[in-house]
Amino acid sequence: MDELDPFRDFQRTHYCAEITEQDIGREVHLVGWVHRRRDHGGVIFVDLRDREGTVQAVFNPQHSPASHRKADALRNEFVIGVKGKVSRRPEGMTNPKLKTGAVEVMADELAVFNRSRALPFNLDEDLEVEEAIRLRYRFLDLRRPSMAANFALRHRVSKITRDYFDGLGFYEIETPFLTRSTPEGARDYLVPSRVNPGGFYALPQSPQLLKQILMVAGMDRYFQIVRCFRDEDLRADRQPEFTQVDLEMSFVEQGQLIEIVEGWIARLFEELLGKTLQRPFPSMTYAEAIEDYGVDNPDTRYGLKMKDITDAVKGSEFQVFRQVIEGHGIVKALRFPGGTRLSRRELDNLVGMAKDWGADGLIWAKCTGAGLQSPIAKFLSQDIVGAVIDRMGALEGDLLLMMAGSPGRVNPWMGRLRTELAEAYDLIDSSAHAFTWILDFPLFERDKEGHITSMHHPFTAPREEDIPLLDENPEACRSLAYDLVLNGTEIGGGSIRIHRVDTQKKILSILGISEAEGEEKFGFLLDALSYGAPPHGGIAFGLDRLVMILAGAKSLREVIAFPKTQKAACLLTQSPGPVDAEQLRELHIRTVLPKKPASG
RNA sequence: GGGGGCGUGGUGCAGCUGGUUAGCACACCGGCCUGUCAAGCCGGAGGCCGCGGGUUCAAGUCCCGUCGCUCCCGCCA
């Protein structure tokens, strides 16, 4: 076996990708990985790669017989050092695809610091490789230039974020990971306490209460780039541990906070994408979002807004409409311009899709010169057809898609139909970045069991003018909560908080949390609020989601160095894994595994 | 918890209504080659078709179960 060279007295002078025509004639010392080797029998080319990119090293037997001989043994991903002079590539040999394509390094010396086994997958091509393999060999996957670029971007997002908030007088303050479980929200990750038998810490879902306490503590402006944990099922845009840009300010109102956040986002886009964002960002109320888009995170890169046509179809002969309207349901419609070109098969697919979601049906109607062409046309009088066309602003060639049912079901389904249509018929400008603030969220909502819960969280302040509603009709009460949506993804959300202890107690009581329970779970907050808490509010952003969008990635896993799989496992470290019985004993823990069906 | 997709040499894929020797590209190994850059040419090695069961004369192919990865619903700001 060939000897490896010691790494000694080898001072790197440049990153590979930094070599330019300015360096021609200069001696450079480079280190990195063999990205690819091309052996022509005589001359050998090696694309030498480091974090920043690649440069071509040339091993010529006439120029340096010893290093040429040594280069013969190089293979992909060997770790080497090259000393040599930068030269201009011969006429016609430049590679315009490479940043360093006009130059090359004529190798005088080659040092081989380490070898590599044959690779489990190809690193350089943007071929799709099964994600399980990429994750298992994440150290190789991350060497791919596109991944390196994602982390360079992520670093710059963090750096700009720190600089921006520092510039506005925010303190970066750390909050504990070992904290206590609070009700509401997501499932907690729990950590058993060795010294307190039977006691558990919870990893924070967000530093919510502690940042409010920091405001009470007079810190005035706080921010943190902080890991948060939620033990819920994963999605392409949801990991069990994720990073928030979390901030909180005292003596602030919604408008001012929004302005500060927009300044930050605009700076990120300006510096990272060279894109100037129009400010202020557009906004709509929660009620408008639901009315027009069916969801509270509308993708505003395209139209296809929907409209309520309940009153227009009232009195129709169509049984489904009649029954729904009698049952206080709604009928909503969406206009797809030019949609009459859809074939019967395509329409059936749309209907089938809606039924897969659980919808009772989806009704289509083509606007033709001869009126509405639809399976339900015979149930609709001329008056009703006229009213619908009028309401929808439908033109000849348009397709109308209608759904009837309770608002809680029809709105999200129509919202989903809208995105499916936009995707299927290519209505999305993928280069666009459409921001929308969603304002005036309801303070409360009802869960499946009919219990009243906080829409945002229990510390969100009601709108001043809606406070009287707390007693009469809490569900109509709007809050001072706000979300920022980008291209249909919620990237941040926050609120003005309750700073009066009496209001906070009232909210808890509406939520059905008894005084004793409130005292036990949030006593420290109630205490803090009663010692001169300043008016305050804040917001938190999903850093991973933001970086994902900036990087144009389809999954969070592309911008997280060591992400979890959908089953919340790390394929690199094989976590979660078993622990010793002794460790469990110390923690006063006994595991009870689910029963498996008896085998044999 | 539920629904969809995928699983075939190291990687990416093909393999028809079940049929005899499982194919292609890249990677790998050996050889040739002094200007390539996804180098090229010649040759070679490499497969328990995820795993288990079933149907059948016969299963990569059909059925059931299971495991893994993934997308979505539920859940989650």
mmCIF file of C-alpha atoms in Angstrom, chain A residues 141-304:
data_model
loop_
_atom_site.group_PDB
_atom_site.id
_atom_site.type_symbol
_atom_site.label_atom_id
_atom_site.label_comp_id
_atom_site.label_asym_id
_atom_site.label_seq_id
_atom_site.Cartn_x
_atom_site.Cartn_y
_atom_site.Cartn_z
ATOM 1 C CA ASP A 141 -23.838 14.296 0.447
ATOM 2 C CA LEU A 142 -22.838 17.592 2.025
ATOM 3 C CA ARG A 143 -19.680 17.681 -0.125
ATOM 4 C CA ARG A 144 -21.843 18.229 -3.187
ATOM 5 C CA PRO A 145 -21.421 21.814 -4.331
ATOM 6 C CA SER A 146 -25.166 22.453 -4.302
ATOM 7 C CA MET A 147 -25.362 21.427 -0.645
ATOM 8 C CA ALA A 148 -22.313 23.485 0.254
ATOM 9 C CA ALA A 149 -24.035 26.448 -1.387
ATOM 10 C CA ASN A 150 -27.152 25.917 0.749
ATOM 11 C CA PHE A 151 -25.115 26.109 3.921
ATOM 12 C CA ALA A 152 -23.183 29.124 2.725
ATOM 13 C CA LEU A 153 -26.565 30.763 2.178
ATOM 14 C CA ARG A 154 -27.856 29.666 5.549
ATOM 15 C CA HIS A 155 -24.796 31.095 7.246
ATOM 16 C CA ARG A 156 -25.310 34.428 5.535
ATOM 17 C CA VAL A 157 -28.970 34.512 6.576
ATOM 18 C CA SER A 158 -27.920 34.047 10.191
ATOM 19 C CA LYS A 159 -25.162 36.616 9.909
ATOM 20 C CA ILE A 160 -27.368 39.261 8.296
ATOM 21 C CA THR A 161 -30.072 38.556 10.849
ATOM 22 C CA ARG A 162 -27.695 39.100 13.766
ATOM 23 C CA ASP A 163 -26.308 42.261 12.240
ATOM 24 C CA TYR A 164 -29.741 43.674 11.476
ATOM 25 C CA PHE A 165 -31.262 43.142 14.899
ATOM 26 C CA ASP A 166 -28.072 44.167 16.634
ATOM 27 C CA GLY A 167 -28.281 47.400 14.668
ATOM 28 C CA LEU A 168 -31.736 48.027 16.115
ATOM 29 C CA GLY A 169 -30.657 47.462 19.689
ATOM 30 C CA PHE A 170 -31.819 43.891 20.145
ATOM 31 C CA TYR A 171 -29.942 41.748 22.648
ATOM 32 C CA GLU A 172 -29.285 38.141 21.731
ATOM 33 C CA ILE A 173 -30.164 36.244 24.892
ATOM 34 C CA GLU A 174 -30.162 32.489 25.322
ATOM 35 C CA THR A 175 -33.026 30.680 26.955
ATOM 36 C CA PRO A 176 -32.930 27.175 28.426
ATOM 37 C CA PHE A 177 -33.563 23.966 26.502
ATOM 38 C CA LEU A 178 -34.335 22.131 29.703
ATOM 39 C CA THR A 179 -37.561 23.840 30.591
ATOM 40 C CA ARG A 180 -41.043 22.898 31.635
ATOM 41 C CA SER A 181 -43.935 21.437 29.724
ATOM 42 C CA THR A 182 -46.871 23.763 29.166
ATOM 43 C CA PRO A 183 -50.273 22.713 27.906
ATOM 44 C CA GLU A 184 -51.598 23.715 24.476
ATOM 45 C CA GLY A 185 -49.713 23.497 21.274
ATOM 46 C CA ALA A 186 -47.692 20.574 20.089
ATOM 47 C CA ARG A 187 -46.579 17.413 21.829
ATOM 48 C CA ASP A 188 -43.437 17.982 23.882
ATOM 49 C CA TYR A 189 -40.124 16.198 23.756
ATOM 50 C CA LEU A 190 -39.474 15.183 27.340
ATOM 51 C CA VAL A 191 -36.232 14.751 29.241
ATOM 52 C CA PRO A 192 -36.281 12.795 32.490
ATOM 53 C CA SER A 193 -34.586 14.275 35.527
ATOM 54 C CA ARG A 194 -32.066 12.109 37.354
ATOM 55 C CA VAL A 195 -32.006 14.215 40.479
ATOM 56 C CA ASN A 196 -35.759 14.714 40.610
ATOM 57 C CA PRO A 197 -37.261 11.245 40.329
ATOM 58 C CA GLY A 198 -40.445 11.308 38.269
ATOM 59 C CA GLY A 199 -39.814 14.861 37.103
ATOM 60 C CA PHE A 200 -39.417 15.776 33.448
ATOM 61 C CA TYR A 201 -38.082 18.720 31.557
ATOM 62 C CA ALA A 202 -39.654 19.583 28.229
ATOM 63 C CA LEU A 203 -37.608 20.838 25.308
ATOM 64 C CA PRO A 204 -39.052 24.180 24.231
ATOM 65 C CA GLN A 205 -41.607 24.360 21.410
ATOM 66 C CA SER A 206 -40.532 27.986 21.341
ATOM 67 C CA PRO A 207 -39.103 30.297 23.994
ATOM 68 C CA GLN A 208 -42.492 32.029 24.181
ATOM 69 C CA LEU A 209 -42.969 32.556 27.874
ATOM 70 C CA LEU A 210 -39.318 33.178 28.639
ATOM 71 C CA LYS A 211 -39.031 35.929 26.075
ATOM 72 C CA GLN A 212 -42.065 37.593 27.587
ATOM 73 C CA ILE A 213 -40.388 37.318 30.972
ATOM 74 C CA LEU A 214 -37.330 39.002 29.454
ATOM 75 C CA MET A 215 -39.570 41.921 28.513
ATOM 76 C CA VAL A 216 -40.893 42.098 32.049
ATOM 77 C CA ALA A 217 -37.241 41.993 33.092
ATOM 78 C CA GLY A 218 -36.661 45.211 31.188
ATOM 79 C CA MET A 219 -34.461 43.846 28.398
ATOM 80 C CA ASP A 220 -36.572 45.932 26.002
ATOM 81 C CA ARG A 221 -35.560 44.153 22.794
ATOM 82 C CA TYR A 222 -34.610 40.488 22.557
ATOM 83 C CA PHE A 223 -33.839 38.153 19.714
ATOM 84 C CA GLN A 224 -32.428 34.693 19.378
ATOM 85 C CA ILE A 225 -31.670 32.186 16.650
ATOM 86 C CA VAL A 226 -32.886 29.230 18.569
ATOM 87 C CA ARG A 227 -33.633 25.545 18.209
ATOM 88 C CA CYS A 228 -37.213 24.521 18.934
ATOM 89 C CA PHE A 229 -38.691 21.058 19.325
ATOM 90 C CA ARG A 230 -42.103 19.656 18.510
ATOM 91 C CA ASP A 231 -42.936 15.991 18.656
ATOM 92 C CA GLU A 232 -45.389 15.907 15.779
ATOM 93 C CA ASP A 233 -45.440 14.095 12.455
ATOM 94 C CA LEU A 234 -43.061 15.372 9.826
ATOM 95 C CA ARG A 235 -43.631 16.973 6.462
ATOM 96 C CA ALA A 236 -41.377 18.280 3.724
ATOM 97 C CA ASP A 237 -41.493 21.631 5.556
ATOM 98 C CA ARG A 238 -41.632 20.310 9.124
ATOM 99 C CA GLN A 239 -38.829 18.789 11.175
ATOM 100 C CA PRO A 240 -39.074 17.787 14.838
ATOM 101 C CA GLU A 241 -36.235 20.151 15.673
ATOM 102 C CA PHE A 242 -36.085 23.358 13.753
ATOM 103 C CA THR A 243 -34.656 26.824 14.094
ATOM 104 C CA GLN A 244 -36.556 29.988 14.818
ATOM 105 C CA VAL A 245 -35.542 33.580 14.511
ATOM 106 C CA ASP A 246 -37.335 34.632 17.653
ATOM 107 C CA LEU A 247 -37.805 38.199 18.764
ATOM 108 C CA GLU A 248 -39.715 40.272 21.257
ATOM 109 C CA MET A 249 -39.992 44.019 21.881
ATOM 110 C CA SER A 250 -41.373 46.179 24.629
ATOM 111 C CA PHE A 251 -43.499 49.271 24.015
ATOM 112 C CA VAL A 252 -44.321 48.210 20.504
ATOM 113 C CA GLU A 253 -47.464 48.097 18.435
ATOM 114 C CA GLN A 254 -48.307 45.790 15.590
ATOM 115 C CA GLY A 255 -47.498 48.291 12.864
ATOM 116 C CA GLN A 256 -44.053 49.102 14.164
ATOM 117 C CA LEU A 257 -43.162 45.489 14.621
ATOM 118 C CA ILE A 258 -44.268 44.657 11.100
ATOM 119 C CA GLU A 259 -42.133 47.486 9.773
ATOM 120 C CA ILE A 260 -39.057 46.178 11.565
ATOM 121 C CA VAL A 261 -39.618 42.667 10.271
ATOM 122 C CA GLU A 262 -40.127 43.843 6.717
ATOM 123 C CA GLY A 263 -36.851 45.723 6.922
ATOM 124 C CA TRP A 264 -35.124 42.526 7.911
ATOM 125 C CA ILE A 265 -36.735 40.399 5.180
ATOM 126 C CA ALA A 266 -36.078 43.062 2.582
ATOM 127 C CA ARG A 267 -32.425 43.165 3.583
ATOM 128 C CA LEU A 268 -32.120 39.389 3.258
ATOM 129 C CA PHE A 269 -33.608 39.433 -0.221
ATOM 130 C CA GLU A 270 -31.564 42.444 -1.249
ATOM 131 C CA GLU A 271 -28.265 41.004 -0.082
ATOM 132 C CA LEU A 272 -28.811 37.363 -0.901
ATOM 133 C CA LEU A 273 -30.880 37.443 -4.071
ATOM 134 C CA GLY A 274 -30.227 40.990 -5.223
ATOM 135 C CA LYS A 275 -33.953 41.513 -5.223
ATOM 136 C CA THR A 276 -35.608 44.696 -4.024
ATOM 137 C CA LEU A 277 -38.911 44.012 -2.353
ATOM 138 C CA GLN A 278 -41.828 46.365 -2.595
ATOM 139 C CA ARG A 279 -42.746 47.705 0.831
ATOM 140 C CA PRO A 280 -44.936 47.713 2.773
ATOM 141 C CA PHE A 281 -45.841 44.103 2.054
ATOM 142 C CA PRO A 282 -49.441 43.437 1.082
ATOM 143 C CA SER A 283 -51.767 42.329 3.845
ATOM 144 C CA MET A 284 -55.228 40.911 4.272
ATOM 145 C CA THR A 285 -57.360 39.943 7.193
ATOM 146 C CA TYR A 286 -57.829 36.363 8.211
ATOM 147 C CA ALA A 287 -61.481 36.657 7.187
ATOM 148 C CA GLU A 288 -60.467 37.864 3.724
ATOM 149 C CA ALA A 289 -57.928 35.076 3.355
ATOM 150 C CA ILE A 290 -60.528 32.436 4.154
ATOM 151 C CA GLU A 291 -63.146 34.108 1.972
ATOM 152 C CA ASP A 292 -60.908 34.530 -1.083
ATOM 153 C CA TYR A 293 -58.468 31.648 -0.765
ATOM 154 C CA GLY A 294 -60.038 29.227 1.696
ATOM 155 C CA VAL A 295 -56.879 29.053 3.769
ATOM 156 C CA ASP A 296 -54.890 31.300 6.109
ATOM 157 C CA ASN A 297 -51.684 30.850 4.129
ATOM 158 C CA PRO A 298 -52.670 31.837 0.590
ATOM 159 C CA ASP A 299 -50.186 31.613 -2.249
ATOM 160 C CA THR A 300 -50.694 34.995 -3.883
ATOM 161 C CA ARG A 301 -48.424 34.345 -6.831
ATOM 162 C CA TYR A 302 -51.513 33.530 -8.842
ATOM 163 C CA GLY A 303 -55.200 34.423 -8.857
ATOM 164 C CA LEU A 304 -58.010 31.882 -8.901
#
